[in-house]
Coordinates of N, CA and C in Angstrom, one line a residue:
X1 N 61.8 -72.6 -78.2 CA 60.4 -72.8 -78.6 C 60.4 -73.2 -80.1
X2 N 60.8 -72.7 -81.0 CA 61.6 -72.9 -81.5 C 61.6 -74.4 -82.3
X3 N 62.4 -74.7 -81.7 CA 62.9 -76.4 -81.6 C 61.7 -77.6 -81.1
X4 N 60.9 -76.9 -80.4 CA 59.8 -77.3 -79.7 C 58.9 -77.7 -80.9
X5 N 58.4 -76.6 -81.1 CA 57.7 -76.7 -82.8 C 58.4 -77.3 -83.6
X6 N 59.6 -77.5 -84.1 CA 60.1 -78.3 -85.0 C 60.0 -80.2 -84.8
X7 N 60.3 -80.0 -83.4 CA 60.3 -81.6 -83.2 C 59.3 -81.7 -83.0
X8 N 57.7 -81.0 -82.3 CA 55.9 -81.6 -82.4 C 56.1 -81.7 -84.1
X9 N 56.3 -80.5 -85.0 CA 56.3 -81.2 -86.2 C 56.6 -81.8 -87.3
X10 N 58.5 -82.6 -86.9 CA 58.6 -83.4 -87.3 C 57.8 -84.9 -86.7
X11 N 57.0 -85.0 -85.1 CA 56.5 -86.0 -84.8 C 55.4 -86.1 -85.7
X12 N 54.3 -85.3 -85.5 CA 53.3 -85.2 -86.2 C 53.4 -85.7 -87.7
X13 N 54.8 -85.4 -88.4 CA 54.7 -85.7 -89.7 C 55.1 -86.8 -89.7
X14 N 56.0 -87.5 -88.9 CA 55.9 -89.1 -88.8 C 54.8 -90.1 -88.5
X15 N 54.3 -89.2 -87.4 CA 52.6 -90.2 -87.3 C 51.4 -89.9 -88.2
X16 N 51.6 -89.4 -89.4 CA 51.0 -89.1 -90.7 C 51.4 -90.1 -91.6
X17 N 52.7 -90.0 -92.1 CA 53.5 -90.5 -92.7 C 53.8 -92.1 -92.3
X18 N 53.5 -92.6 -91.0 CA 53.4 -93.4 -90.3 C 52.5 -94.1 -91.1
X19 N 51.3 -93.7 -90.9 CA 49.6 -93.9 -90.8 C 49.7 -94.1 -92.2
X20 N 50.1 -93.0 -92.9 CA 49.5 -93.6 -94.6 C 50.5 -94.8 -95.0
X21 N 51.7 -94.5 -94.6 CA 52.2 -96.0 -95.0 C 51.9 -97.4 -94.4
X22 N 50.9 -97.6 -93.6 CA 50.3 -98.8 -92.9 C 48.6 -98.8 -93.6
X23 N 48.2 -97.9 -93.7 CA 46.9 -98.1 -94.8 C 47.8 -98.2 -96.1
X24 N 48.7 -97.9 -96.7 CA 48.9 -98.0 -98.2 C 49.2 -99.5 -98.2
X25 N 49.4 -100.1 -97.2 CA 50.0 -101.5 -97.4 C 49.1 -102.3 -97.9
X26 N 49.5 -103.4 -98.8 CA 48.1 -104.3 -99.1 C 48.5 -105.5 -98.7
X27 N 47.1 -106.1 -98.4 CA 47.0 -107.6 -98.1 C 46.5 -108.6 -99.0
X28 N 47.4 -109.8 -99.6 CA 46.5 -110.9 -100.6 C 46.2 -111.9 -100.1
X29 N 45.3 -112.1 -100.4 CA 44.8 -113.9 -100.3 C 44.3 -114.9 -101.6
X30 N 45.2 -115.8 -101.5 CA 44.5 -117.0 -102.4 C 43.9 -118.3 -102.1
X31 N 42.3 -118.1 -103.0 CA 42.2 -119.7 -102.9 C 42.2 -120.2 -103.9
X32 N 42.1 -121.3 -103.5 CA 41.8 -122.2 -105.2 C 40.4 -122.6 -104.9
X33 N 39.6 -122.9 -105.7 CA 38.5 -123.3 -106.3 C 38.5 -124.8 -107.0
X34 N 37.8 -125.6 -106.6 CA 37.9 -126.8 -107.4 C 37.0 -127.1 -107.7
X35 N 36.2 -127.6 -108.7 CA 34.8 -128.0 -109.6 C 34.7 -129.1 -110.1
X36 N 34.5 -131.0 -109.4 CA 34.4 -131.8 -109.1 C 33.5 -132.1 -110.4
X37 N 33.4 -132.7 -111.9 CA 32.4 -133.2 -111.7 C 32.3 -134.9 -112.4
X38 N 31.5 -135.5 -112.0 CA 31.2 -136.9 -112.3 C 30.5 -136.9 -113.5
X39 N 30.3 -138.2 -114.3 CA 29.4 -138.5 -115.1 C 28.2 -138.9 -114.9
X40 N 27.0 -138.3 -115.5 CA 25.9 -138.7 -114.9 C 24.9 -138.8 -116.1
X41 N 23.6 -139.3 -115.7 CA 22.8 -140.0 -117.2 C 21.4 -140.1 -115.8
X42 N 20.5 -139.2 -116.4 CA 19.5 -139.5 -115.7 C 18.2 -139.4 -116.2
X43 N 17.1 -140.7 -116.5 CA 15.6 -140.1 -116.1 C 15.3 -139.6 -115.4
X44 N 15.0 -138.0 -115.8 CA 14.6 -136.8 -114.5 C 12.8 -137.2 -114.0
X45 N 12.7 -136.6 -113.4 CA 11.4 -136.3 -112.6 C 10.4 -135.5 -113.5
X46 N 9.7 -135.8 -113.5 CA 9.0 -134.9 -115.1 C 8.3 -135.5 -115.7
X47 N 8.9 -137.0 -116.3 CA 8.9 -137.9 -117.1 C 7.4 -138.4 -117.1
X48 N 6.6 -138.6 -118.2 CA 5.6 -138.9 -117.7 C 5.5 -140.2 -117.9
X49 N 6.7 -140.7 -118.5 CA 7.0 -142.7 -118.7 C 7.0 -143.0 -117.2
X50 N 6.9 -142.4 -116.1 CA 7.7 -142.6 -114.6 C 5.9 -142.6 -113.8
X51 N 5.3 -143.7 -113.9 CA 4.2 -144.3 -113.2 C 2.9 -143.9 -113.7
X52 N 3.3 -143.5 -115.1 CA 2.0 -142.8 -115.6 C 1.5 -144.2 -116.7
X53 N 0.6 -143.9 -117.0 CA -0.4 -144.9 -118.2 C -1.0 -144.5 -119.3
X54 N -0.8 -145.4 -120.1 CA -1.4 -145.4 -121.5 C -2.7 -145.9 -121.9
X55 N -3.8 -145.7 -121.9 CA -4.9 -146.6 -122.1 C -5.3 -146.0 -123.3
X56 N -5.9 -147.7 -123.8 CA -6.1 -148.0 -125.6 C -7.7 -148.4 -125.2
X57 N -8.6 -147.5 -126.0 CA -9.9 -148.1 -125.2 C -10.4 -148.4 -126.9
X58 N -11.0 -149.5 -126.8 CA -11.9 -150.1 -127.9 C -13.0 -150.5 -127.8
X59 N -14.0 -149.3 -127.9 CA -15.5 -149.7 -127.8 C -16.9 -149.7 -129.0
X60 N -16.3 -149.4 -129.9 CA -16.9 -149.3 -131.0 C -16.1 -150.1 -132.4
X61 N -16.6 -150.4 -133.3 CA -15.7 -151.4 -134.5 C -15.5 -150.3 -135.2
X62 N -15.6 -149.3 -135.0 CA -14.4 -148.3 -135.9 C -13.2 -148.1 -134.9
X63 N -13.4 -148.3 -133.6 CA -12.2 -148.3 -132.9 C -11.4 -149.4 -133.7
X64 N -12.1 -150.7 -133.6 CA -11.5 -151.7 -134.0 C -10.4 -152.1 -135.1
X65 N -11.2 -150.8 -136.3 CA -11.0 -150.9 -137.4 C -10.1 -149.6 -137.8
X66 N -9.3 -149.2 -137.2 CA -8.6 -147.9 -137.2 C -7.6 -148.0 -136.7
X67 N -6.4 -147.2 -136.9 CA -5.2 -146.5 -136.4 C -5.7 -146.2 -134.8
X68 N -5.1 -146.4 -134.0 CA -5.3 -145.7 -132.6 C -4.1 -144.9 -131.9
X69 N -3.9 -144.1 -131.6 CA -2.5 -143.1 -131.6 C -2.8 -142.3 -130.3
X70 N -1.7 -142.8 -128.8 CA -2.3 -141.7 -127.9 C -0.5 -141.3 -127.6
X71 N -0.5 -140.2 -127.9 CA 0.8 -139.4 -127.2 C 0.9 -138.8 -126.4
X72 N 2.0 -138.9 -126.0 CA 2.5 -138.8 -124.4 C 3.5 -137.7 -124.6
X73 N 3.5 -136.4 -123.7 CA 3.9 -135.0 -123.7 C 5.0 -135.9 -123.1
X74 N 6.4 -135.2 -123.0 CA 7.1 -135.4 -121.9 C 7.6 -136.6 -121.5
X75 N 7.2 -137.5 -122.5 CA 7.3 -139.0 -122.2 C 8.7 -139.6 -121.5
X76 N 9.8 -138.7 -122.0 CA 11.4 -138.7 -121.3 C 11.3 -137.5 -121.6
X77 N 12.5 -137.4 -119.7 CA 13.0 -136.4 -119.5 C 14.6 -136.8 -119.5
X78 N 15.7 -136.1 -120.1 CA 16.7 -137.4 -119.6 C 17.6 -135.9 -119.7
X79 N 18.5 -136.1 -118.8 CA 19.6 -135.2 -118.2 C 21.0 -136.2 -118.4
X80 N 21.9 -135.8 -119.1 CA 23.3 -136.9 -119.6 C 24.6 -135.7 -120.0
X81 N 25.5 -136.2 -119.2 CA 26.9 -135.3 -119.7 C 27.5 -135.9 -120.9
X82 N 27.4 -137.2 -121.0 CA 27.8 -137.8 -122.6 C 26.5 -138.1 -123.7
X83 N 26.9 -138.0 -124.5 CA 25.7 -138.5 -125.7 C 25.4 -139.7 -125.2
X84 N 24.2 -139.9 -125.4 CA 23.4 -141.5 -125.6 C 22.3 -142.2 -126.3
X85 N 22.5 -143.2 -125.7 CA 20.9 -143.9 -126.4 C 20.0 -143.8 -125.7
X86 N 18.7 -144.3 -126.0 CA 17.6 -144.8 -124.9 C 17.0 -146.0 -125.9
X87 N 16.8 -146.7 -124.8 CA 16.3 -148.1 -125.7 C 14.7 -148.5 -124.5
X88 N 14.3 -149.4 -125.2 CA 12.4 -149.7 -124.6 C 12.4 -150.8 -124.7
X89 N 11.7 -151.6 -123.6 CA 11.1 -153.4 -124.1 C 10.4 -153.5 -122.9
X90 N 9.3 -154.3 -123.1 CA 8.2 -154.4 -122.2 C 8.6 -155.4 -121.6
X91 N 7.8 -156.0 -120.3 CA 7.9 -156.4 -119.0 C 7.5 -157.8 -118.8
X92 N 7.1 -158.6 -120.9 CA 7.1 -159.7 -120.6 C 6.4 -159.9 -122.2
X93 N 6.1 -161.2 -122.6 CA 5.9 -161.0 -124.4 C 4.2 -160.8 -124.4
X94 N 3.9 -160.5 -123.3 CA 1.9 -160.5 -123.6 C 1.4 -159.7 -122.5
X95 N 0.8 -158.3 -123.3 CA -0.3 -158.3 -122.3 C -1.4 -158.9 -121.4
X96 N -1.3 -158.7 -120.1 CA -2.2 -160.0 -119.6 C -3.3 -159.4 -118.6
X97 N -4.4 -160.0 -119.2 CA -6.0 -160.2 -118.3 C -5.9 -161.2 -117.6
X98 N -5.5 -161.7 -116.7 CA -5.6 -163.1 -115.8 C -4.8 -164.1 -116.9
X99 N -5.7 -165.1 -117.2 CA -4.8 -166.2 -118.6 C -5.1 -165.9 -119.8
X100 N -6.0 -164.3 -120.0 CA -5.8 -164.4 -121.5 C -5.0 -163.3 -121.8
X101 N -4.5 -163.5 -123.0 CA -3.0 -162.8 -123.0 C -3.3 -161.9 -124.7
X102 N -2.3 -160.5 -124.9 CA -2.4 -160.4 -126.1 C -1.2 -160.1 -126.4
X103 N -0.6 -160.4 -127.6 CA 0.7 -160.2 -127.7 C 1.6 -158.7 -127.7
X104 N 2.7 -158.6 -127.3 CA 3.5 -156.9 -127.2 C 3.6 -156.5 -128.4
X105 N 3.8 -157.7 -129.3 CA 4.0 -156.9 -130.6 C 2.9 -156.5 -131.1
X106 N 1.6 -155.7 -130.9 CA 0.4 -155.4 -131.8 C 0.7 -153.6 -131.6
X107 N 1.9 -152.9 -130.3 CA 2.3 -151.7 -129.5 C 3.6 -151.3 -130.2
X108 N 3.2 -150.2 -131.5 CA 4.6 -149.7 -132.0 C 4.3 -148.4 -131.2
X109 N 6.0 -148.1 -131.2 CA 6.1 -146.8 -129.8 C 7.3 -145.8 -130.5
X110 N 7.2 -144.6 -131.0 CA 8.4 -144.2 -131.6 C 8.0 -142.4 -131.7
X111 N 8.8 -141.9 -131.8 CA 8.8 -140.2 -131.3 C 7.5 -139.4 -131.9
X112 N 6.9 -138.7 -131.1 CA 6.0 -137.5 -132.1 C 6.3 -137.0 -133.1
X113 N 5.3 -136.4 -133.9 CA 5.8 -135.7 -134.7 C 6.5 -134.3 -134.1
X114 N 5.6 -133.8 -133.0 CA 6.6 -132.5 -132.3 C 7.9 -133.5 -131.5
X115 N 8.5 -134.0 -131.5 CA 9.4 -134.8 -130.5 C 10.0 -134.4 -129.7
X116 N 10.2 -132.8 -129.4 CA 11.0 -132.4 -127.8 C 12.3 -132.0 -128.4
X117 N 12.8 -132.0 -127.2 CA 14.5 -131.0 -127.2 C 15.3 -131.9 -127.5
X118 N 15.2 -133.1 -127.5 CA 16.6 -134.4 -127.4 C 16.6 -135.1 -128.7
X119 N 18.4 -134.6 -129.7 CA 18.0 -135.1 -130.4 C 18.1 -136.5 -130.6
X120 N 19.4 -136.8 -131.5 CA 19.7 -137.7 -132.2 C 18.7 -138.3 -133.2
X121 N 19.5 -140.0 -133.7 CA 18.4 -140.9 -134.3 C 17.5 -141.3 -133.7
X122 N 16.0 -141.1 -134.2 CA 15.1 -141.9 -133.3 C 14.2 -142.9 -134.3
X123 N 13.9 -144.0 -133.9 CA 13.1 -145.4 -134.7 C 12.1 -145.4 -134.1
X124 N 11.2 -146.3 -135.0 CA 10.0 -146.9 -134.4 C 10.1 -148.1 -134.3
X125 N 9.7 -148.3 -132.6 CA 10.1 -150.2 -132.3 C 8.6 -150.7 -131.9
X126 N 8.5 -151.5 -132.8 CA 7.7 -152.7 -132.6 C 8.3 -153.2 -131.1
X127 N 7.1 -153.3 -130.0 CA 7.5 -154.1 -128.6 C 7.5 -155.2 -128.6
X128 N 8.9 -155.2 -128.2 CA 9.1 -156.5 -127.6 C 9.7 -156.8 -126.6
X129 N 9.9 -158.0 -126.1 CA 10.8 -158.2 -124.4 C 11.6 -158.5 -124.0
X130 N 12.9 -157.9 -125.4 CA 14.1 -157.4 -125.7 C 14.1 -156.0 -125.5
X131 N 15.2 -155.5 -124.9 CA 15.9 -153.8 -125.6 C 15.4 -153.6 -127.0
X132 N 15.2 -152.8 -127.4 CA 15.3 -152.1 -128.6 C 15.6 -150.9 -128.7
X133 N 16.7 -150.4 -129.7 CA 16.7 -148.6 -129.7 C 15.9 -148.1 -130.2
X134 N 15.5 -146.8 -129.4 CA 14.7 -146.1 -129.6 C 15.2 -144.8 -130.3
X135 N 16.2 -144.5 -129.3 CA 17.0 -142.8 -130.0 C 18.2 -143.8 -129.4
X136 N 19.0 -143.2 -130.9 CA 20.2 -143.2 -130.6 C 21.1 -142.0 -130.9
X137 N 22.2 -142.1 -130.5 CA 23.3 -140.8 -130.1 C 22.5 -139.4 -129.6
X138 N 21.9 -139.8 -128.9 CA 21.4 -138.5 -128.7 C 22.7 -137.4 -128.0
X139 N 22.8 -136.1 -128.7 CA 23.8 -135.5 -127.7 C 23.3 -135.0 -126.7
X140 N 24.4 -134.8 -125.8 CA 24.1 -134.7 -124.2 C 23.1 -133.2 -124.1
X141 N 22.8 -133.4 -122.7 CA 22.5 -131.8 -122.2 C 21.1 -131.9 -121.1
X142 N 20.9 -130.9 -121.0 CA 20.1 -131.2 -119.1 C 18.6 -130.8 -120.0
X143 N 17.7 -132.1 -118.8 CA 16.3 -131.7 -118.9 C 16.0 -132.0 -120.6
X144 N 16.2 -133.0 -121.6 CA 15.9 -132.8 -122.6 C 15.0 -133.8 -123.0
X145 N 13.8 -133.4 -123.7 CA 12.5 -133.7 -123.8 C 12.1 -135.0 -124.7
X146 N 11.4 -136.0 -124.6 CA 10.9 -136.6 -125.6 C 9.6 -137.0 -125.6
X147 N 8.7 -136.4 -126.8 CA 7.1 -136.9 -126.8 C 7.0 -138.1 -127.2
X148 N 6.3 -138.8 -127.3 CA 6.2 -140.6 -127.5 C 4.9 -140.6 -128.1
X149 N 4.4 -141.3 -128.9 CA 3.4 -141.6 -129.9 C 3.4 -143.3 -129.5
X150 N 2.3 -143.7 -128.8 CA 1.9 -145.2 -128.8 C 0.7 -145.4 -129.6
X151 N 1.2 -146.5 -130.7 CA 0.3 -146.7 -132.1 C -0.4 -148.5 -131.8
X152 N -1.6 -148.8 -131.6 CA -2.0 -150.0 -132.0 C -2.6 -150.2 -133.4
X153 N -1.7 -150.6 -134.6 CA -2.0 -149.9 -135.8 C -3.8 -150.9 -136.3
X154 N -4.5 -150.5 -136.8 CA -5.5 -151.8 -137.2 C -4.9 -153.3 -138.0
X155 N -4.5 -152.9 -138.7 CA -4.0 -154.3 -139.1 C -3.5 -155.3 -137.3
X156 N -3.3 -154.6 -136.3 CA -3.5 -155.7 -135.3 C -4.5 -155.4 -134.5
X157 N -5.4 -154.5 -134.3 CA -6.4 -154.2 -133.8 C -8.0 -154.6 -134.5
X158 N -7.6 -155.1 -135.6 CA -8.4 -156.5 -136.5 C -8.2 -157.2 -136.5
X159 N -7.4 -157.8 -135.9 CA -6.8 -159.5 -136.1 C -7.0 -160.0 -135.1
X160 N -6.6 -161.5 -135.1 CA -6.7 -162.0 -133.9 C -5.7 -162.0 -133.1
X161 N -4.8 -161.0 -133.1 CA -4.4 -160.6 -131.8 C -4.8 -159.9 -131.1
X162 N -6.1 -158.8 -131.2 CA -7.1 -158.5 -130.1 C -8.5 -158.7 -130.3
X163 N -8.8 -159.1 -131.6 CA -10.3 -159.8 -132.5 C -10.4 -161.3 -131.3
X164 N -11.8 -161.4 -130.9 CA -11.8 -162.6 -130.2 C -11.4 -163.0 -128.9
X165 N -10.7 -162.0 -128.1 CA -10.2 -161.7 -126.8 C -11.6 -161.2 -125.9
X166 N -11.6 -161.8 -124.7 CA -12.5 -161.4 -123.7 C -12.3 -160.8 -123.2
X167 N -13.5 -159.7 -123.3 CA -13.7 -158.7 -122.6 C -12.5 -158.0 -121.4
X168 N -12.1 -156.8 -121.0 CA -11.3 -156.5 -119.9 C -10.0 -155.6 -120.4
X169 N -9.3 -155.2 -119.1 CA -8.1 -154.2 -119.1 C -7.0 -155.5 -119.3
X170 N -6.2 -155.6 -120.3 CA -4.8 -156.0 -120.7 C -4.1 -155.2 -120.5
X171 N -3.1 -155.7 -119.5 CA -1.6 -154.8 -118.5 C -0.3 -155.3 -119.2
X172 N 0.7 -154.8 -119.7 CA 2.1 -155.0 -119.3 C 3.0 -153.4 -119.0
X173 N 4.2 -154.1 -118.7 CA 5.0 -152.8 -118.1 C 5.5 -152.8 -119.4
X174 N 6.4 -151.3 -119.3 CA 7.4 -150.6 -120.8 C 8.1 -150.2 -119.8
X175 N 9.6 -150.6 -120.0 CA 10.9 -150.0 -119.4 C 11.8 -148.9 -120.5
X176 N 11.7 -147.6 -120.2 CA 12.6 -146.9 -120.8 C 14.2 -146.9 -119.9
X177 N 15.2 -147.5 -120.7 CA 16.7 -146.9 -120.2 C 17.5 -146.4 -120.9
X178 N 18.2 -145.2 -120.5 CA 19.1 -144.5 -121.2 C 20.6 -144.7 -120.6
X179 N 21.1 -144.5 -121.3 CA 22.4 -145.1 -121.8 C 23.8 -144.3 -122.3
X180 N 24.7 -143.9 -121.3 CA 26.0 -143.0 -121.9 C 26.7 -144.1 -122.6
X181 N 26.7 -143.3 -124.3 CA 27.9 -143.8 -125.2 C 29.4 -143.9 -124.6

């Protein structure tokens, strides 16, 4: 009997001894992870340059005779992994009412005074229906802001570049593109 008890518990201590050595065991796994990424440069969604308008209203001769200044919040939104530019030029050299026309150049366009999160150089461009830089090197980074100041200064808002024009709404387009250095 004896012997009976000795061998149930040398069994028993092997199926203990068993048991913790099959939980003590460990198991690894590896993966690898890979993080893909591309260069990219975007006018974001936001933008209020992206189908929105600017109207210059002149209804009184102190309009005429004055500075006129309408800013635009948000004007670029631009998202870029490399620094860049952004350059502007309008959509043809004249605003146009059917055949009367007023010229792009009377429309300087150049940062707020608050100007947003994006920096770099930024100019003030007389339009025209060429590129022109607007900011340059801007450094990169997501969602970064620019307010825009559209100036029809009086010295052309007295002249006869809108002095003497008939009556009506004068249209052209402004293309903003940005640009990785």
């Amino acid at each position: 009997m004896k012997k009976q008890i000795a061998i149930a518990a040398l069994t028993i201590g092997a199926i203990i001894v068993g048991t913790n050595n099959v939980q003590a065991q460990n198991t690894t796994a590896t993966t690898t992870v890979n993080i893909t990424l591309n260069d990219v440069i975007s006018i974001d969604a936001g933008s209020t340059a992206i189908g929105n308008t600017v109207d210059f209203n002149y209804v009184t001769a102190a309009d005429y005779n004055s500075d006129q200044t309408i800013t635009k919040a948000n004007s670029l939104k631009v998202t870029s992994t490399k620094n860049f530019n952004v350059k502007v030029k309008a959509g043809g050299a004249n605003f146009m009412n059917g055949t009367n026309l007023i010229p792009v150049n009377v429309l300087t366009i150049k940062a707020a005074t608050a100007a947003g999160t994006m920096g770099g150089t930024k100019s003030a461009v007389v339009l025209s229906a060429t590129d022109q830089t607007l900011v340059s090197n801007a450094p990169l980074g997501s969602a970064l802001t620019l307010n825009l100041d559209y100036t029809i200064p009086a010295a052309k808002s007295s002249s006869s570049d809108i002095l003497g024009k008939p009556a009506g709404t004068y249209t052209q387009t402004v293309t903003y593109t940005a640009t990785a250095l």
